[in-house]
Amino acid sequence: GPFDLTAAPDGRVFASVAEHAIDVWDPETAWVETHTDNPGAVFGIYWADDTIYYSVSNHRQSGALMKLDGRTGSVIADAAESTIFREPRDLCRAPDGSWVLADTTLGTLFIIRDGGASVEQLGVPLEEPSTLAADSSYLYAGGEGGVVRIAWPGGSPEVIDARPVNGLHVVGDTLWATNRDWGVFAVGTDRRLDLPDVRRPGRMTGVEPLLVADWGGGGVWAVSLSAVE
C-alpha cells in the first residue's frame, strides 16, 4: 500500500508504493495509475521543481537521493565523503532550499546542497529518525524518539514532543504528526483528528483536505482541517 505521499500544484497526488513504484491519483478523474514502476526501492517522495525527488534504500545497505527524469530516476547524492547512505526513509526541502534526508539505520540526517556537490551529516538527539518536515524557519525531524526542531540553518536540535511519530506535515502554523496510539495529532498539544478507521496512520500531504496514508489498512484517507483549526 501507499507509504509516502506528495501533492503537485495541479492537484495530482503521488504515492510511493511497497518500495517498487510511484502511483499517481488524479482528483479530476478519480483514477489511480502507475506513474513509474522503475524508481528503485523508493521510500520518501517530494514534489519540487516540476518533478518528484525521492529517497531509495536497498535492504538498508545503500541508499540515495534521487530525482525523477521522465519515468526513470537519476542519483543526486548517495554518500557524505566515506559514509554511504543506508536507509534514507524520508526527504524534505529545508527553508534555505537544501535537501535533507533522514537515515533511520545510521540515526542521522544528511544535508545535500548544490545539486549533490556538497553533502554533510547532521546529528540529532533522536532514536531512528525517519520523517521530516519544514516551514519557513525550522526543519522538523521525527522518529521513535519523538520530534525535534532545528532553526535553519545552523540551529541546535531541540526536542518539542516525546511521542514517537510515523509522519510529519506542516499546514499553516500547525505541525501535524501521526502514530498508532494518537492517530493524527498536533505536535506539542493534545489536539487530535478523529480518524477511527485508520489502523496505522503514516505519511501525510495536502492542506484541505489533509491526506493520510494508512500503513495498516493500505489506503489513503482524507480529513478536513477546517473544523479543527
Short mmCIF file of C-alpha atoms in Angstrom, two decimals, residues 2-229:
data_model
loop_
_atom_site.label_atom_id
_atom_site.label_comp_id
_atom_site.label_asym_id
_atom_site.label_seq_id
_atom_site.Cartn_x
_atom_site.Cartn_y
_atom_site.Cartn_z
CA PRO A 2 0.98 3.69 -0.02
CA PHE A 3 4.00 4.62 2.08
CA ASP A 4 4.62 8.31 1.41
CA LEU A 5 2.50 10.99 -0.27
CA THR A 6 3.20 14.24 -2.10
CA ALA A 7 0.91 16.63 -3.96
CA ALA A 8 1.59 18.54 -7.18
CA PRO A 9 0.26 22.10 -7.64
CA ASP A 10 -2.29 20.85 -10.20
CA GLY A 11 -3.95 18.64 -7.57
CA ARG A 12 -2.44 15.30 -8.55
CA VAL A 13 -1.36 13.18 -5.59
CA PHE A 14 1.59 10.81 -5.84
CA ALA A 15 2.23 7.83 -3.56
CA SER A 16 5.29 5.64 -3.12
CA VAL A 17 4.19 2.01 -3.03
CA ALA A 18 5.84 -1.01 -1.42
CA GLU A 19 9.40 0.01 -2.31
CA HIS A 20 8.89 -0.53 -6.04
CA ALA A 21 6.63 2.05 -7.70
CA ILE A 22 5.17 5.55 -7.63
CA ASP A 23 1.43 5.81 -8.28
CA VAL A 24 -0.50 8.93 -9.21
CA TRP A 25 -4.11 9.82 -8.38
CA ASP A 26 -5.89 12.45 -10.45
CA PRO A 27 -8.78 14.03 -8.47
CA GLU A 28 -10.49 15.14 -11.67
CA THR A 29 -10.87 11.59 -12.92
CA ALA A 30 -10.64 9.85 -9.51
CA TRP A 31 -8.33 7.39 -11.25
CA VAL A 32 -5.15 5.81 -9.86
CA GLU A 33 -2.44 4.62 -12.20
CA THR A 34 1.25 3.77 -12.06
CA HIS A 35 3.39 6.84 -12.67
CA THR A 36 6.59 4.80 -12.81
CA ASP A 37 7.47 1.23 -11.86
CA ASN A 38 11.19 1.84 -12.26
CA PRO A 39 12.22 4.18 -9.45
CA GLY A 40 14.18 1.66 -7.39
CA ALA A 41 13.37 0.80 -3.76
CA VAL A 42 11.52 4.05 -3.14
CA PHE A 43 10.53 5.35 0.32
CA GLY A 44 10.10 9.12 0.69
CA ILE A 45 8.78 11.29 -2.17
CA TYR A 46 8.61 15.07 -2.51
CA TRP A 47 7.28 17.26 -5.33
CA ALA A 48 9.59 20.14 -6.31
CA ASP A 49 10.83 21.84 -9.48
CA ASP A 50 8.07 20.25 -11.60
CA THR A 51 9.13 16.71 -10.79
CA ILE A 52 9.47 14.19 -7.97
CA TYR A 53 12.51 13.89 -5.74
CA TYR A 54 12.67 10.69 -3.72
CA SER A 55 14.79 8.51 -1.46
CA VAL A 56 15.71 4.87 -2.01
CA SER A 57 17.21 2.19 0.21
CA ASN A 58 18.42 -1.20 -0.97
CA HIS A 59 17.91 -3.52 2.01
CA ARG A 60 19.41 -0.89 4.35
CA GLN A 61 22.81 -1.43 2.73
CA SER A 62 22.91 1.56 0.40
CA GLY A 63 20.63 4.48 -0.36
CA ALA A 64 20.37 7.67 -2.36
CA LEU A 65 18.57 10.92 -3.02
CA MET A 66 17.04 10.60 -6.48
CA LYS A 67 15.29 12.83 -9.00
CA LEU A 68 12.73 11.55 -11.46
CA ASP A 69 13.64 12.44 -15.04
CA GLY A 70 10.62 11.42 -17.06
CA ARG A 71 9.85 7.97 -15.71
CA THR A 72 13.34 6.96 -14.59
CA GLY A 73 15.46 8.17 -11.70
CA SER A 74 18.88 9.80 -11.57
CA VAL A 75 21.11 9.90 -8.49
CA ILE A 76 21.76 13.28 -6.88
CA ALA A 77 23.74 12.04 -3.85
CA ASP A 78 24.45 8.73 -2.14
CA ALA A 79 27.21 9.47 0.40
CA ALA A 80 28.79 12.08 2.64
CA GLU A 81 32.51 11.57 1.92
CA SER A 82 33.13 7.95 3.01
CA THR A 83 29.75 7.50 4.76
CA ILE A 84 27.30 5.95 2.34
CA PHE A 85 23.58 6.45 2.85
CA ARG A 86 21.95 3.33 4.26
CA GLU A 87 18.24 3.84 4.89
CA PRO A 88 17.01 7.34 3.98
CA ARG A 89 13.33 6.88 4.71
CA ASP A 90 12.28 10.49 4.13
CA LEU A 91 13.40 13.68 2.45
CA CYS A 92 12.47 17.33 2.76
CA ARG A 93 13.45 20.65 1.26
CA ALA A 94 14.79 22.87 4.04
CA PRO A 95 13.98 26.60 4.35
CA ASP A 96 17.20 27.53 2.50
CA GLY A 97 16.47 25.20 -0.42
CA SER A 98 18.88 22.44 0.55
CA TRP A 99 17.70 18.83 0.69
CA VAL A 100 17.65 16.87 3.94
CA LEU A 101 17.44 13.09 4.32
CA ALA A 102 16.56 11.16 7.48
CA ASP A 103 18.64 7.97 7.59
CA THR A 104 16.99 5.58 10.04
CA THR A 105 19.72 2.94 10.10
CA LEU A 106 22.55 5.42 10.65
CA GLY A 107 20.47 7.55 13.04
CA THR A 108 21.48 10.81 11.37
CA LEU A 109 20.37 13.46 8.90
CA PHE A 110 22.18 14.30 5.68
CA ILE A 111 22.16 17.81 4.19
CA ILE A 112 22.60 17.97 0.42
CA ARG A 113 23.41 21.25 -1.33
CA ASP A 114 24.49 22.44 -4.76
CA GLY A 115 22.88 19.62 -6.69
CA GLY A 116 24.71 16.98 -4.69
CA ALA A 117 28.16 18.61 -4.77
CA SER A 118 28.02 19.24 -1.01
CA VAL A 119 26.82 16.55 1.43
CA GLU A 120 27.23 16.70 5.21
CA GLN A 121 25.88 14.85 8.23
CA LEU A 122 23.82 16.45 10.96
CA GLY A 123 23.39 14.54 14.21
CA VAL A 124 20.07 14.77 16.04
CA PRO A 125 19.05 13.54 19.51
CA LEU A 126 16.54 11.09 18.03
CA GLU A 127 16.24 7.34 18.05
CA GLU A 128 15.79 6.15 14.45
CA PRO A 129 14.94 9.43 12.67
CA SER A 130 12.53 8.53 9.89
CA THR A 131 10.42 11.53 8.85
CA LEU A 132 10.94 15.22 8.06
CA ALA A 133 9.00 18.44 7.51
CA ALA A 134 9.86 22.13 7.24
CA ASP A 135 8.32 25.60 7.35
CA SER A 136 9.94 28.95 6.58
CA SER A 137 12.06 28.97 9.76
CA TYR A 138 12.55 25.42 11.02
CA LEU A 139 13.34 21.90 9.93
CA TYR A 140 11.49 19.20 11.88
CA ALA A 141 12.68 15.61 12.29
CA GLY A 142 10.78 12.78 13.90
CA GLY A 143 11.07 9.10 14.71
CA GLU A 144 10.80 6.61 17.53
CA GLY A 145 12.33 9.11 19.95
CA GLY A 146 9.88 11.94 19.32
CA VAL A 147 10.18 15.19 17.37
CA VAL A 148 12.96 17.79 17.23
CA ARG A 149 13.02 21.16 15.56
CA ILE A 150 16.10 22.90 14.21
CA ALA A 151 16.22 26.63 13.48
CA TRP A 152 17.50 26.68 9.91
CA PRO A 153 20.25 26.92 9.06
CA GLY A 154 22.72 26.37 11.88
CA GLY A 155 20.40 25.89 14.85
CA SER A 156 20.72 23.23 17.53
CA PRO A 157 18.09 20.46 17.62
CA GLU A 158 15.55 20.85 20.43
CA VAL A 159 13.00 18.22 21.43
CA ILE A 160 9.44 19.56 21.12
CA ASP A 161 7.44 16.32 21.57
CA ALA A 162 8.43 12.98 23.12
CA ARG A 163 5.79 10.89 21.34
CA PRO A 164 7.03 8.58 18.55
CA VAL A 165 5.90 9.58 15.07
CA ASN A 166 5.49 7.96 11.65
CA GLY A 167 4.98 11.15 9.65
CA LEU A 168 5.22 14.95 9.96
CA HIS A 169 3.45 17.59 7.87
CA VAL A 170 3.13 21.36 8.24
CA VAL A 171 -0.21 23.03 7.50
CA GLY A 172 -0.29 26.75 8.26
CA ASP A 173 1.05 27.23 11.78
CA THR A 174 0.44 23.62 12.84
CA LEU A 175 2.87 20.71 12.70
CA TRP A 176 0.81 17.53 12.36
CA ALA A 177 2.19 14.12 13.26
CA THR A 178 1.00 10.52 13.18
CA ASN A 179 1.40 7.42 15.30
CA ARG A 180 -0.61 4.33 16.18
CA ASP A 181 -1.75 5.49 19.63
CA TRP A 182 -2.61 9.13 18.91
CA GLY A 183 -3.63 8.85 15.27
CA VAL A 184 -3.14 12.27 13.68
CA PHE A 185 -2.22 14.91 16.26
CA ALA A 186 -0.79 18.42 16.54
CA VAL A 187 2.78 18.27 17.84
CA GLY A 188 3.20 19.73 21.31
CA THR A 189 -0.55 19.63 22.03
CA ASP A 190 -3.36 17.23 22.90
CA ARG A 191 -5.31 18.06 19.73
CA ARG A 192 -6.01 15.09 17.51
CA LEU A 193 -8.13 14.33 14.46
CA ASP A 194 -11.00 11.87 14.55
CA LEU A 195 -9.95 9.04 12.23
CA PRO A 196 -11.14 5.88 13.99
CA ASP A 197 -10.94 3.67 10.89
CA VAL A 198 -7.27 4.38 10.11
CA ARG A 199 -5.36 1.42 11.52
CA ARG A 200 -1.81 2.84 11.39
CA PRO A 201 -1.51 6.41 10.13
CA GLY A 202 1.74 7.09 8.30
CA ARG A 203 2.77 9.91 5.99
CA MET A 204 0.65 12.96 5.07
CA THR A 205 0.27 15.59 2.37
CA GLY A 206 -2.17 18.30 1.33
CA VAL A 207 -3.79 21.23 3.07
CA GLU A 208 -7.57 20.97 2.74
CA PRO A 209 -8.25 18.14 2.94
CA LEU A 210 -5.29 16.60 4.71
CA LEU A 211 -4.43 13.25 3.14
CA VAL A 212 -3.15 10.45 5.37
CA ALA A 213 -1.62 7.14 4.25
CA ASP A 214 -2.84 4.17 6.27
CA TRP A 215 0.15 1.86 6.68
CA GLY A 216 -2.08 -0.74 8.34
CA GLY A 217 -5.09 -0.70 6.05
CA GLY A 218 -3.37 0.18 2.81
CA GLY A 219 -5.43 3.15 1.71
CA VAL A 220 -5.31 6.96 1.76
CA TRP A 221 -7.78 8.90 3.91
CA ALA A 222 -8.92 12.49 3.54
CA VAL A 223 -9.84 14.60 6.58
CA SER A 224 -10.98 18.21 6.72
CA LEU A 225 -8.91 20.53 8.90
CA SER A 226 -11.42 23.40 8.71
CA ALA A 227 -13.32 22.14 11.73
CA VAL A 228 -10.26 21.79 13.96
CA GLU A 229 -8.04 24.73 13.00
#
